[in-house]
XYZ file of C-alpha atoms in Angstrom:
433
model
C 29.558 102.040 84.318
C 30.254 104.174 87.424
C 31.410 102.777 90.744
C 28.768 102.644 93.426
C 30.580 104.559 96.093
C 28.666 107.339 97.803
C 31.758 109.421 98.375
C 32.509 109.642 94.627
C 29.685 112.072 94.004
C 31.235 114.537 96.420
C 34.716 113.883 95.048
C 33.423 114.730 91.555
C 31.997 118.052 92.712
C 35.171 118.921 94.610
C 37.466 118.042 91.709
C 35.429 120.039 89.233
C 35.866 123.066 91.481
C 39.586 122.382 91.789
C 40.126 121.993 88.024
C 38.304 125.258 87.362
C 39.943 127.349 90.085
C 43.447 126.026 90.803
C 45.930 126.409 87.952
C 48.208 123.499 87.185
C 51.902 124.240 87.108
C 53.251 121.689 84.685
C 53.349 121.596 80.896
C 54.152 118.071 79.779
C 53.452 117.475 76.091
C 54.481 114.382 74.128
C 54.896 114.624 70.341
C 56.088 112.849 67.202
C 56.920 113.830 63.621
C 56.465 110.878 61.246
C 57.749 110.868 57.678
C 55.633 109.396 54.900
C 58.328 106.719 54.659
C 57.060 105.241 57.949
C 53.299 105.501 57.362
C 50.946 102.977 55.791
C 49.795 105.278 52.980
C 52.865 107.454 52.410
C 51.329 110.577 53.952
C 53.272 112.233 56.792
C 51.779 112.362 60.282
C 52.177 114.720 63.199
C 50.970 114.061 66.760
C 50.761 115.939 70.040
C 49.278 115.244 73.478
C 48.948 118.613 75.173
C 49.430 118.917 78.941
C 48.888 122.455 80.150
C 47.398 124.563 82.946
C 44.789 125.892 80.481
C 42.246 123.076 80.778
C 39.533 124.727 78.645
C 40.389 124.346 74.946
C 38.554 124.918 71.662
C 39.096 124.826 67.899
C 39.428 128.164 66.106
C 39.639 129.336 62.510
C 42.158 132.083 61.715
C 41.111 134.018 58.615
C 42.807 137.423 58.986
C 46.364 136.403 58.040
C 47.910 135.707 54.648
C 47.044 131.998 55.051
C 43.806 130.594 56.426
C 44.409 128.243 59.360
C 42.602 126.056 61.901
C 44.077 125.356 65.327
C 43.544 124.242 68.903
C 43.665 127.257 71.223
C 43.052 128.133 74.833
C 39.340 128.880 75.072
C 38.602 132.519 74.321
C 42.186 133.326 73.282
C 42.980 133.973 69.628
C 46.437 135.468 70.217
C 48.163 132.082 70.386
C 47.768 128.588 68.948
C 49.110 125.302 70.282
C 48.711 122.962 67.315
C 47.214 123.612 63.906
C 47.438 123.596 60.105
C 46.872 125.996 57.240
C 45.525 126.015 53.692
C 48.945 125.141 52.253
C 48.890 121.792 54.095
C 51.498 123.054 56.576
C 50.972 121.516 60.045
C 52.697 122.613 63.258
C 52.768 121.726 66.959
C 55.185 121.950 69.888
C 56.316 120.567 73.203
C 57.750 122.769 75.930
C 61.476 122.256 76.560
C 62.686 124.397 79.455
C 66.264 123.188 79.045
C 66.496 125.458 75.974
C 66.312 128.569 78.167
C 69.144 131.059 77.966
C 70.114 133.803 80.380
C 68.948 137.376 80.093
C 65.636 139.056 79.343
C 64.001 137.929 76.103
C 61.644 139.727 73.732
C 59.557 138.610 70.803
C 56.955 135.917 70.295
C 56.515 133.086 72.777
C 55.725 129.488 71.863
C 51.989 129.937 71.209
C 52.289 133.288 69.449
C 55.046 131.910 67.244
C 52.899 128.915 66.246
C 50.026 131.185 65.239
C 52.329 133.469 63.251
C 53.914 130.512 61.459
C 50.522 129.015 60.605
C 49.478 132.313 59.031
C 52.686 132.821 57.031
C 54.534 129.518 56.306
C 53.752 127.051 53.528
C 56.619 124.577 53.891
C 59.140 123.200 56.360
C 61.735 125.364 54.607
C 59.584 128.477 55.129
C 59.505 127.650 58.837
C 63.292 127.294 58.867
C 63.629 130.704 57.198
C 61.288 132.218 59.804
C 63.538 130.812 62.520
C 66.601 132.256 60.783
C 64.942 135.666 60.652
C 63.798 135.641 64.276
C 67.158 134.331 65.488
C 68.311 137.910 64.855
C 65.304 139.759 66.241
C 64.781 137.349 69.145
C 61.967 135.111 70.382
C 60.686 133.869 73.735
C 60.548 130.302 72.433
C 61.781 127.302 74.407
C 60.218 124.554 72.391
C 60.489 121.461 70.217
C 58.463 122.366 67.107
C 57.140 119.509 64.945
C 56.338 120.355 61.308
C 55.008 118.576 58.215
C 54.055 120.061 54.847
C 52.292 119.164 51.594
C 55.556 118.385 49.782
C 56.680 115.468 51.938
C 58.569 117.622 54.430
C 58.709 116.366 58.025
C 61.052 117.831 60.607
C 61.531 118.775 64.226
C 63.209 121.972 65.420
C 64.677 122.271 68.911
C 64.266 126.010 69.317
C 65.634 128.436 71.877
C 65.322 132.241 71.936
C 68.102 132.891 69.381
C 69.049 129.511 67.917
C 67.610 126.245 66.657
C 68.643 122.795 65.502
C 66.720 121.014 62.731
C 66.150 117.246 62.660
C 64.865 115.947 59.315
C 62.575 112.929 59.677
C 63.303 112.011 56.038
C 67.038 111.759 56.682
C 67.987 108.156 57.561
C 71.107 109.411 59.331
C 68.928 111.463 61.697
C 65.748 109.360 61.805
C 66.562 105.807 60.672
C 63.043 104.643 61.526
C 61.321 107.549 59.786
C 60.090 109.335 62.888
C 61.300 111.742 65.580
C 59.796 111.735 69.079
C 60.103 114.426 71.746
C 58.634 115.063 75.158
C 59.969 117.849 77.402
C 63.679 117.793 76.791
C 65.920 118.849 73.908
C 68.695 116.535 72.803
C 70.942 119.515 71.998
C 70.519 120.916 75.501
C 71.216 117.534 77.077
C 74.153 116.554 74.862
C 72.270 113.544 73.482
C 72.118 111.931 70.010
C 69.161 112.812 67.779
C 67.396 109.539 68.589
C 68.443 108.788 72.184
C 67.823 105.391 73.733
C 66.484 104.851 77.233
C 69.987 104.141 78.526
C 71.079 107.629 77.434
C 68.377 109.463 79.331
C 69.046 108.761 82.988
C 66.761 110.846 85.199
C 65.853 113.484 82.615
C 62.293 114.713 83.197
C 59.781 113.183 80.725
C 62.208 110.452 79.616
C 59.589 107.775 80.354
C 56.999 109.326 78.024
C 59.593 109.706 75.289
C 60.564 106.031 75.559
C 56.939 104.861 75.675
C 56.076 106.797 72.517
C 59.128 105.369 70.712
C 58.171 101.852 71.799
C 54.553 102.197 70.624
C 55.651 103.577 67.237
C 58.276 100.904 66.755
C 55.718 98.158 67.371
C 53.582 99.503 64.525
C 56.344 100.503 62.084
C 56.571 97.138 60.238
C 52.911 97.478 59.150
C 53.078 101.234 58.630
C 51.920 103.841 61.148
C 48.344 105.099 60.707
C 46.061 107.835 62.002
C 43.898 105.226 63.689
C 46.894 103.794 65.539
C 48.097 107.177 66.771
C 44.651 108.170 67.994
C 43.960 104.947 69.837
C 47.388 103.683 70.878
C 49.504 106.804 71.380
C 47.164 109.503 72.694
C 45.670 107.025 75.190
C 48.748 105.090 76.253
C 48.830 104.212 79.954
C 52.157 102.654 80.903
C 54.112 102.299 84.106
C 57.437 104.015 84.787
C 59.289 101.095 83.186
C 57.318 101.588 79.941
C 55.092 98.507 80.245
C 51.409 99.194 79.470
C 49.141 98.443 82.401
C 46.965 95.305 81.950
C 43.539 96.104 80.552
C 44.642 99.350 78.858
C 44.697 99.920 75.108
C 48.292 98.707 74.689
C 48.361 96.303 77.630
C 47.800 92.589 77.957
C 44.264 91.396 78.511
C 43.410 91.358 82.158
C 41.929 93.372 84.957
C 42.985 96.974 85.304
C 44.811 97.892 88.500
C 42.570 99.802 90.896
C 44.553 103.019 90.387
C 46.968 104.003 87.603
C 49.540 106.673 88.552
C 49.831 109.196 85.710
C 53.117 110.950 86.435
C 54.853 108.978 83.663
C 51.976 107.990 81.342
C 51.404 109.612 77.942
C 47.688 110.046 78.692
C 48.037 111.966 81.937
C 45.638 113.429 84.460
C 46.922 116.812 83.186
C 46.341 116.157 79.447
C 43.887 118.772 78.157
C 43.746 118.001 74.422
C 45.438 116.114 71.607
C 45.714 116.239 67.838
C 46.869 113.965 65.041
C 47.567 115.647 61.705
C 47.415 113.612 58.541
C 49.233 115.418 55.769
C 49.014 114.837 52.022
C 51.241 113.246 49.422
C 53.159 115.564 47.097
C 50.798 116.663 44.355
C 47.606 116.127 46.361
C 45.288 118.977 47.239
C 46.693 120.440 50.505
C 43.142 121.079 51.691
C 42.856 117.321 52.207
C 45.190 117.604 55.214
C 43.205 116.661 58.311
C 43.489 117.760 61.932
C 42.025 115.008 64.103
C 41.181 116.895 67.267
C 40.538 115.512 70.752
C 39.338 118.122 73.234
C 39.836 117.058 76.839
C 41.867 114.116 78.052
C 41.974 111.523 75.239
C 41.081 108.713 77.671
C 37.724 110.434 78.223
C 37.005 112.017 74.846
C 36.654 111.422 71.112
C 38.505 112.507 67.983
C 36.744 114.740 65.444
C 38.163 115.583 61.975
C 38.725 119.245 61.083
C 39.773 120.847 57.796
C 41.054 124.291 56.940
C 38.368 124.953 54.328
C 35.506 124.484 56.787
C 33.249 127.519 56.681
C 32.882 127.365 60.458
C 33.841 125.132 63.370
C 31.108 122.773 64.585
C 29.428 124.053 67.741
C 30.581 121.218 70.079
C 34.217 122.164 69.336
C 34.103 125.911 69.897
C 33.144 128.131 72.815
C 35.049 130.993 74.403
C 34.614 129.420 77.829
C 35.579 125.927 76.641
C 34.136 123.782 73.867
C 31.234 121.669 75.090
C 32.709 118.358 73.981
C 35.870 119.098 75.940
C 33.927 120.257 78.979
C 32.092 116.919 79.113
C 35.464 115.176 78.938
C 36.601 117.308 81.881
C 33.611 116.098 83.900
C 34.272 112.458 83.060
C 37.937 112.873 83.944
C 37.165 114.620 87.238
C 34.996 111.659 88.233
C 37.969 109.327 87.863
C 40.870 111.342 89.255
C 42.013 110.263 92.711
C 42.066 112.741 95.565
C 45.666 113.912 95.125
C 45.209 114.400 91.365
C 48.164 112.142 90.551
C 46.326 109.057 89.377
C 43.176 107.658 87.799
C 40.604 105.433 89.462
C 40.136 102.821 86.754
C 36.796 101.294 87.735
C 34.735 103.407 85.290
C 37.249 103.201 82.423
C 36.217 99.932 80.703
C 32.619 101.143 80.454
C 33.659 104.572 79.170
C 35.997 103.075 76.564
C 33.439 100.501 75.408
C 30.853 103.223 74.843
C 33.049 105.907 73.281
C 35.488 104.002 71.120
C 32.812 102.312 69.018
C 31.619 105.802 68.069
C 35.157 106.870 67.237
C 35.589 103.778 65.065
C 32.485 104.848 63.161
C 33.799 108.406 62.759
C 37.135 107.092 61.482
C 35.467 104.766 58.971
C 33.106 107.433 57.642
C 35.907 109.982 57.380
C 38.240 107.650 55.512
C 35.456 107.071 52.959
C 34.738 110.805 52.747
C 38.397 111.619 52.150
C 38.635 109.040 49.397
C 35.571 110.555 47.741
C 37.160 114.014 48.002
C 40.279 112.709 46.254
C 38.222 111.164 43.449
C 35.486 113.771 42.999
C 36.261 116.850 45.060
C 33.789 118.526 47.401
C 32.844 122.124 48.088
C 33.703 123.865 51.347
C 30.013 123.658 52.193
C 30.050 119.868 51.868
C 33.228 119.669 53.959
C 31.611 121.838 56.628
C 28.471 119.711 56.754
C 30.461 116.493 57.048
C 32.620 117.990 59.824
C 29.476 119.043 61.668
C 27.980 115.571 61.258
C 31.092 113.931 62.755
C 31.112 116.431 65.623
C 27.441 115.672 66.265
C 28.148 111.922 66.419
C 30.917 112.531 68.949
C 28.752 114.889 70.959
C 25.848 112.451 71.136
C 28.133 109.749 72.501
C 29.690 112.120 75.039
C 26.302 113.404 76.185
C 25.057 109.850 76.656
C 28.115 109.061 78.749
C 27.496 112.149 80.866
C 23.829 111.195 81.364
C 24.878 107.745 82.544
C 27.332 109.297 84.973
C 24.689 111.628 86.385
C 22.147 108.826 86.684
C 24.668 106.691 88.520
C 25.298 109.578 90.906
C 21.566 109.922 91.568
C 21.322 106.207 92.274
C 24.182 106.184 94.754
C 23.018 105.332 98.272
C 22.930 108.309 100.587
C 25.685 108.388 103.186
C 24.559 107.324 106.677
C 23.497 110.155 108.968
C 26.130 111.349 111.426
C 26.129 109.699 114.814
C 26.822 111.665 117.962
C 27.876 110.356 121.332
C 25.129 110.659 123.922
C 25.289 113.735 126.145
C 26.268 112.663 129.637
C 26.403 116.088 131.253
C 23.241 117.656 132.595
C 22.769 121.200 131.387
C 20.710 123.407 133.701
C 18.972 126.293 132.061
C 18.192 129.064 134.582
């Protein structure tokens, strides 16, 4: 699975130290809000790949607010949330959009604090809009594209500055003719663009490539109906070049040999991606507790998705730890092994082996969960049963990740030792008195 190069063992150690000590400076999320009109089963979907300097993530339950919620947070920090859902079936995520900044000092909640507050207080897309109206007056520190779905068929995106916002309704054919809205790290209102800009509109706007790649991947699937499985496999792990063409050998690419190195400055699955989530909402009239947060801790190209629900009694151990959930920490190790020296690309040699091992486990988790959800719809299950199933799926993912880590370590042990240093012979005679 792992390349037999002696230097890689030392590169791994060095990169692990770098990732844990040197903060990254770039937030580069890619997201989509998908109406039930564009999905295979009529349930809305919400997706986010999170790129952030906080590389250690975990899943947390929030139980102190008016509404119980589950979310992905920075490890050990319960003051903010970065993507999550609550007991009303309300799901929320964001992507940073610095072009929404305004002049002057701002007060109020920032992006992560605002997400947590909304998860604890909002039940619908309209509730979220009312919260924005209220905080337009009091002020926020938000510069963000917020994606929202609810249990009543609502699906919308809000380009949100400190004192204003613009709503884009994914159910409105005039705004989202294809039933979905994609954003990366720009706001169409700030850039003077239409709601669904084409590549030709974007010029050199930062993150335009990721936006276009996500639109292209969704459009390919739209005739059959977009699914959770497709988002997890084909969006969170997309590796495309700057022109938007998937690299050969990757999940969306043509069959063929991977290039030796894939630059990740313009890919959706980036060397800086720290987690991802796909939210599957419910149809109007369904139990909102059926809404599912499919959570990937760590870079999706090196990790596995695990289903989470708001009525879990507790989060499975591999997904929670105040220093970084164990499943995500293994993904960090696998990623560090593959990142090239400058941190701007991925050495692809180990990838086929990693994907072959991990994705068959994820396929199993997806199949079991789809059956479990159908049984919940037909018969209903207690929170205890939901918790046990969640823990079982987390255990399956953890076993696969641990096996991958063992193989990596064994390969490192088996690497040939570097040759001893050679010194030029001493030609000068040294006289010792």
